[in-house]
């Protein structure tokens, strides 16, 4: 029924169903990105063929030596679940053009070469076994297909290539049951939605999977933005995709990349930023050549998952979206960040104060103040617009990741008022004070 919609009508239609389609995704908050392909065998980034100018014939030999171990996808899904991640996005076909599924459209695939297995099928089965959402990353740019470059200059080549892309994604969204997310990447060398026929392509994708979420990388805004390697909020749904090591999406030797890789505390800092600013975190792993989870990701993600078991209330679900330092509805102080949901404000403390700390901007006293992880009550006093936390534990209570969450529970939806930064002014005074000189 979407087939005949104009771009404007299509976007109006998808906007009208977005809240219903994205409810689970917004509350999920945290997902795992998985970059796995022929490039994983090189261990020099997923762009190796392009940046090292490897001839295609030489690169194609990797298709024969590609040997993912049995159960690799279960390993990814098991770690994701243990980490508190709620969905996975797998590179079903990266820029190298090699399909990880039994494609009738693209013979350069993991059933005809290498493992002679349908890895997408294994991925989907593993996601369902562990109760996780299913996302397919699908590159538009293709360095293997003969029309992959000339499609930008030759109308017949463009027609052939756009049909190829449509047919690939039709296979993916037809043959594997319910798929939750279609994650396009690099809409190049055509540089417009018209060039990619993205409107007709996405209408077709949505006709195959009516609840599908589509990202913003087919030159149409679609359902969510995808800041890459940065955590930048926006006035729409957004998901920050982050490498684990700041260098490469595809496998690189973790021991050498250790200085860049994240520990649990850094991952939680990213998760806090996404949670308070209304976004999701899609954190990447680049499995080793045989598909194993990279060693450097295991301990941090396991610790994050254990931490989330105790403190997930401050991360998952319908959180209030911050609007920046001045308007953000819930302030912390100089040593904590805040997220908020319902009648509670959560203070994320990376730096544990020595015995006491205050929080300004709250006219109403909280009903209760406690450690979120185990409900230990904390002593507090409310004076004017200040909440004073007193006689705090001498050492930081969280022993897992060094991040303690304090819950301020109120009788009603908490109100935070931007307090004047000028102590000279009594709280609540008109902080503008008239026209600036
Ligand atoms: C960039 C890279 C690509 C990677 C993607 C992840 O587009 O080119 O290799 O898969 O980022 O968002």
Coordinates of C-alpha atoms in Angstrom, one line a residue, residues 61-357:
X61 CA 41.5 -16.1 -2.3
X62 CA 40.4 -15.1 1.2
X63 CA 36.9 -16.5 0.3
X64 CA 38.5 -20.0 0.2
X65 CA 40.4 -19.7 3.5
X66 CA 37.5 -18.1 5.4
X67 CA 36.7 -20.7 8.1
X68 CA 34.3 -19.4 10.8
X69 CA 34.3 -22.0 13.6
X70 CA 30.9 -23.7 14.3
X71 CA 29.0 -21.9 17.0
X72 CA 30.7 -18.5 16.4
X73 CA 27.3 -16.7 16.2
X74 CA 26.2 -18.3 19.5
X75 CA 29.3 -16.9 21.1
X76 CA 28.5 -13.4 20.0
X77 CA 24.9 -13.6 21.1
X78 CA 25.8 -15.2 24.5
X79 CA 28.3 -12.4 25.2
X80 CA 25.8 -9.8 24.1
X81 CA 23.1 -11.2 26.4
X82 CA 25.6 -11.4 29.3
X83 CA 26.6 -7.7 28.6
X84 CA 23.0 -6.5 28.9
X85 CA 22.8 -5.8 25.2
X86 CA 19.3 -6.2 23.7
X87 CA 19.9 -6.4 20.0
X88 CA 22.7 -7.3 17.5
X89 CA 23.6 -5.9 14.1
X90 CA 25.7 -8.2 11.8
X91 CA 27.5 -7.1 8.7
X92 CA 25.7 -9.5 6.3
X93 CA 27.7 -8.1 3.4
X94 CA 30.3 -5.4 3.8
X95 CA 31.9 -3.2 1.2
X96 CA 34.0 -6.2 0.1
X97 CA 30.8 -7.6 -1.5
X98 CA 31.0 -11.0 0.1
X99 CA 27.5 -12.2 1.3
X100 CA 27.4 -14.2 4.5
X101 CA 24.3 -16.0 3.4
X102 CA 22.9 -18.5 0.9
X103 CA 22.4 -15.9 -1.8
X104 CA 20.9 -16.7 -5.2
X105 CA 21.7 -13.2 -6.3
X106 CA 25.4 -13.0 -5.2
X107 CA 27.4 -16.2 -5.8
X108 CA 30.3 -14.7 -3.9
X109 CA 29.0 -16.0 -0.6
X110 CA 29.7 -18.2 2.4
X111 CA 27.8 -21.2 1.1
X112 CA 29.6 -21.3 -2.2
X113 CA 33.0 -20.6 -0.6
X114 CA 34.9 -21.1 2.6
X115 CA 32.7 -22.5 5.4
X116 CA 30.0 -23.5 2.9
X117 CA 27.5 -22.4 5.6
X118 CA 24.8 -19.8 5.8
X119 CA 26.2 -17.6 8.6
X120 CA 23.3 -15.2 8.5
X121 CA 21.0 -18.2 9.4
X122 CA 23.3 -19.1 12.3
X123 CA 23.3 -15.5 13.4
X124 CA 19.5 -15.2 13.3
X125 CA 19.1 -18.6 15.2
X126 CA 21.5 -17.4 17.9
X127 CA 19.8 -14.1 18.3
X128 CA 16.4 -15.9 18.8
X129 CA 17.9 -18.4 21.1
X130 CA 19.2 -15.6 23.4
X131 CA 16.1 -13.4 23.0
X132 CA 17.9 -10.6 21.2
X133 CA 16.7 -8.2 18.5
X134 CA 18.0 -8.9 15.0
X135 CA 19.7 -6.3 12.8
X136 CA 21.2 -6.7 9.3
X137 CA 24.0 -4.3 8.3
X138 CA 23.9 -4.0 4.5
X139 CA 26.5 -2.1 2.6
X140 CA 25.3 -0.1 -0.4
X141 CA 28.9 0.5 -1.6
X142 CA 30.3 -2.6 -3.2
X143 CA 34.0 -3.1 -4.2
X144 CA 33.4 -6.5 -5.9
X145 CA 30.4 -6.1 -8.2
X146 CA 31.4 -5.0 -11.8
X147 CA 28.8 -2.2 -11.7
X148 CA 29.9 -1.1 -8.2
X149 CA 31.6 2.0 -9.5
X150 CA 30.3 2.7 -13.0
X151 CA 26.7 2.7 -11.6
X152 CA 27.4 6.3 -10.8
X153 CA 28.0 7.3 -14.4
X154 CA 26.1 4.8 -16.6
X155 CA 22.3 4.6 -16.4
X156 CA 22.2 1.0 -17.5
X157 CA 24.8 0.0 -14.9
X158 CA 22.9 2.0 -12.3
X159 CA 19.7 0.2 -13.1
X160 CA 21.5 -3.2 -12.9
X161 CA 23.3 -2.3 -9.6
X162 CA 20.2 -0.9 -7.9
X163 CA 18.3 -4.1 -8.8
X164 CA 21.2 -6.1 -7.4
X165 CA 21.1 -4.2 -4.1
X166 CA 17.2 -4.5 -4.0
X167 CA 17.4 -8.3 -4.6
X168 CA 20.1 -8.8 -2.0
X169 CA 18.1 -7.1 0.7
X170 CA 14.9 -8.8 -0.5
X171 CA 16.6 -12.2 0.2
X172 CA 17.7 -11.0 3.6
X173 CA 14.2 -9.7 4.6
X174 CA 12.3 -12.6 3.1
X175 CA 14.3 -15.8 4.0
X176 CA 15.0 -15.3 7.7
X177 CA 11.8 -14.6 9.5
X178 CA 11.1 -11.4 11.4
X179 CA 14.0 -9.0 11.1
X180 CA 14.0 -5.9 13.3
X181 CA 16.6 -3.5 11.9
X182 CA 18.0 -2.8 8.4
X183 CA 21.3 -0.9 8.9
X184 CA 22.5 0.5 5.6
X185 CA 26.0 1.8 5.2
X186 CA 27.9 4.0 2.7
X187 CA 25.5 5.1 0.0
X188 CA 28.3 5.8 -2.4
X189 CA 29.1 6.3 -5.4
X190 CA 25.6 7.7 -6.0
X191 CA 25.1 10.6 -3.7
X192 CA 21.4 11.1 -3.6
X193 CA 18.3 9.1 -2.6
X194 CA 17.2 9.4 -6.2
X195 CA 20.5 7.9 -7.4
X196 CA 19.9 4.9 -5.2
X197 CA 16.2 4.6 -5.8
X198 CA 16.1 4.6 -2.0
X199 CA 12.5 5.6 -1.7
X200 CA 11.3 2.6 -3.8
X201 CA 13.9 0.4 -2.2
X202 CA 12.8 1.2 1.4
X203 CA 9.1 1.0 0.6
X204 CA 9.8 -2.5 -0.7
X205 CA 11.8 -3.4 2.4
X206 CA 9.0 -2.2 4.7
X207 CA 6.4 -4.2 2.7
X208 CA 8.5 -7.3 3.5
X209 CA 8.9 -6.4 7.2
X210 CA 6.2 -3.9 8.3
X211 CA 7.8 -3.2 11.8
X212 CA 11.3 -2.7 10.3
X213 CA 13.5 0.1 11.6
X214 CA 15.8 1.6 9.0
X215 CA 18.7 3.9 9.7
X216 CA 19.7 7.2 8.0
X217 CA 22.3 5.9 5.6
X218 CA 20.4 5.4 2.3
X219 CA 20.2 9.2 1.8
X220 CA 16.8 9.2 3.5
X221 CA 16.4 10.2 7.1
X222 CA 14.2 7.2 7.9
X223 CA 14.0 6.1 11.6
X224 CA 17.2 7.0 13.4
X225 CA 20.4 8.9 13.1
X226 CA 23.8 7.1 13.3
X227 CA 26.6 9.3 14.8
X228 CA 29.8 7.3 14.3
X229 CA 32.5 7.2 16.9
X230 CA 30.9 10.1 18.8
X231 CA 27.9 10.4 21.2
X232 CA 26.1 13.4 19.8
X233 CA 22.5 13.9 20.7
X234 CA 19.9 15.3 18.3
X235 CA 16.2 16.1 18.3
X236 CA 15.4 12.7 16.7
X237 CA 16.1 9.1 17.6
X238 CA 19.8 8.4 17.4
X239 CA 22.2 5.5 17.9
X240 CA 25.9 6.1 18.4
X241 CA 28.0 3.3 16.8
X242 CA 31.4 2.9 18.4
X243 CA 34.4 0.6 17.6
X244 CA 35.7 -1.2 20.7
X245 CA 39.2 0.1 20.1
X246 CA 38.9 3.4 18.4
X247 CA 40.7 2.1 15.4
X248 CA 38.9 -0.6 13.4
X249 CA 35.5 -2.1 13.0
X250 CA 37.0 -5.3 11.6
X251 CA 39.3 -7.5 13.6
X252 CA 42.7 -6.2 14.7
X253 CA 45.0 -7.8 17.3
X254 CA 43.5 -6.7 20.6
X255 CA 46.7 -7.0 22.4
X256 CA 48.2 -4.3 20.2
X257 CA 45.0 -2.2 20.3
X258 CA 44.7 -2.6 24.1
X259 CA 45.7 1.0 24.8
X260 CA 42.7 2.1 22.8
X261 CA 40.1 -0.5 24.0
X262 CA 37.4 0.3 26.4
X263 CA 37.1 -0.9 30.0
X264 CA 33.8 -1.3 31.7
X265 CA 33.9 2.2 33.3
X266 CA 34.4 3.8 29.9
X267 CA 31.6 1.7 28.3
X268 CA 29.3 2.8 31.2
X269 CA 30.2 6.4 30.6
X270 CA 29.1 6.1 27.0
X271 CA 25.9 4.3 28.1
X272 CA 25.1 7.0 30.6
X273 CA 25.5 9.7 27.9
X274 CA 23.3 7.8 25.5
X275 CA 20.7 7.2 28.3
X276 CA 20.5 10.8 29.4
X277 CA 20.5 12.2 25.9
X278 CA 17.9 10.0 24.4
X279 CA 20.1 7.8 22.3
X280 CA 21.3 4.2 22.0
X281 CA 24.8 2.7 22.1
X282 CA 25.7 0.2 19.4
X283 CA 29.1 -1.1 20.5
X284 CA 31.1 -3.0 18.0
X285 CA 33.2 -6.2 18.2
X286 CA 35.4 -7.4 15.4
X287 CA 35.5 -11.2 15.7
X288 CA 38.8 -13.0 15.0
X289 CA 39.4 -14.8 11.8
X290 CA 37.7 -18.0 13.1
X291 CA 34.8 -15.9 14.4
X292 CA 35.8 -15.9 18.1
X293 CA 34.9 -12.9 20.2
X294 CA 38.0 -10.7 20.6
X295 CA 39.6 -11.4 24.0
X296 CA 39.8 -7.7 24.9
X297 CA 36.0 -7.4 24.8
X298 CA 35.1 -10.3 27.1
X299 CA 35.9 -9.0 30.5
X300 CA 34.7 -5.4 30.1
X301 CA 31.4 -6.5 28.5
X302 CA 30.8 -9.2 31.2
X303 CA 31.5 -6.6 33.9
X304 CA 29.1 -4.1 32.3
X305 CA 26.4 -6.8 32.2
X306 CA 26.9 -7.6 35.8
X307 CA 26.7 -3.9 36.7
X308 CA 23.5 -3.6 34.6
X309 CA 21.9 -6.4 36.6
X310 CA 22.2 -4.1 39.6
X311 CA 21.7 -0.7 38.0
X312 CA 19.9 -1.3 34.8
X313 CA 16.9 0.7 36.1
X314 CA 19.0 3.9 35.4
X315 CA 19.6 2.8 31.7
X316 CA 16.7 0.9 30.2
X317 CA 13.1 1.9 29.6
X318 CA 11.5 5.3 29.2
X319 CA 14.1 7.8 30.4
X320 CA 13.6 11.6 30.3
X321 CA 15.7 13.1 27.5
X322 CA 18.2 15.8 28.5
X323 CA 18.1 19.0 26.5
X324 CA 21.5 20.3 27.2
X325 CA 23.2 21.9 30.2
X326 CA 20.7 24.7 30.7
X327 CA 17.4 23.0 30.0
X328 CA 18.3 19.5 31.0
X329 CA 15.6 18.5 33.4
X330 CA 17.8 16.9 35.9
X331 CA 21.0 18.3 37.1
X332 CA 23.7 16.5 38.9
X333 CA 26.8 18.3 40.3
X334 CA 30.4 18.5 39.4
X335 CA 31.1 14.9 40.0
X336 CA 28.1 13.0 38.7
X337 CA 25.9 12.6 35.7
X338 CA 22.2 12.1 35.9
X339 CA 19.5 10.1 34.2
X340 CA 15.9 10.1 35.2
X341 CA 12.8 7.9 34.8
X342 CA 9.4 8.2 36.4
X343 CA 9.7 9.7 39.9
X344 CA 13.4 9.1 40.3
X345 CA 16.6 10.8 39.4
X346 CA 19.8 8.6 39.2
X347 CA 23.1 10.1 40.1
X348 CA 26.0 8.3 38.3
X349 CA 29.1 8.8 40.5
X350 CA 32.4 8.0 38.9
X351 CA 34.2 10.1 41.5
X352 CA 33.1 9.1 45.0
X353 CA 32.9 12.1 47.4
X354 CA 34.5 12.1 50.8
X355 CA 31.6 11.7 53.1
X356 CA 29.1 14.2 51.6
X357 CA 28.0 16.1 48.5

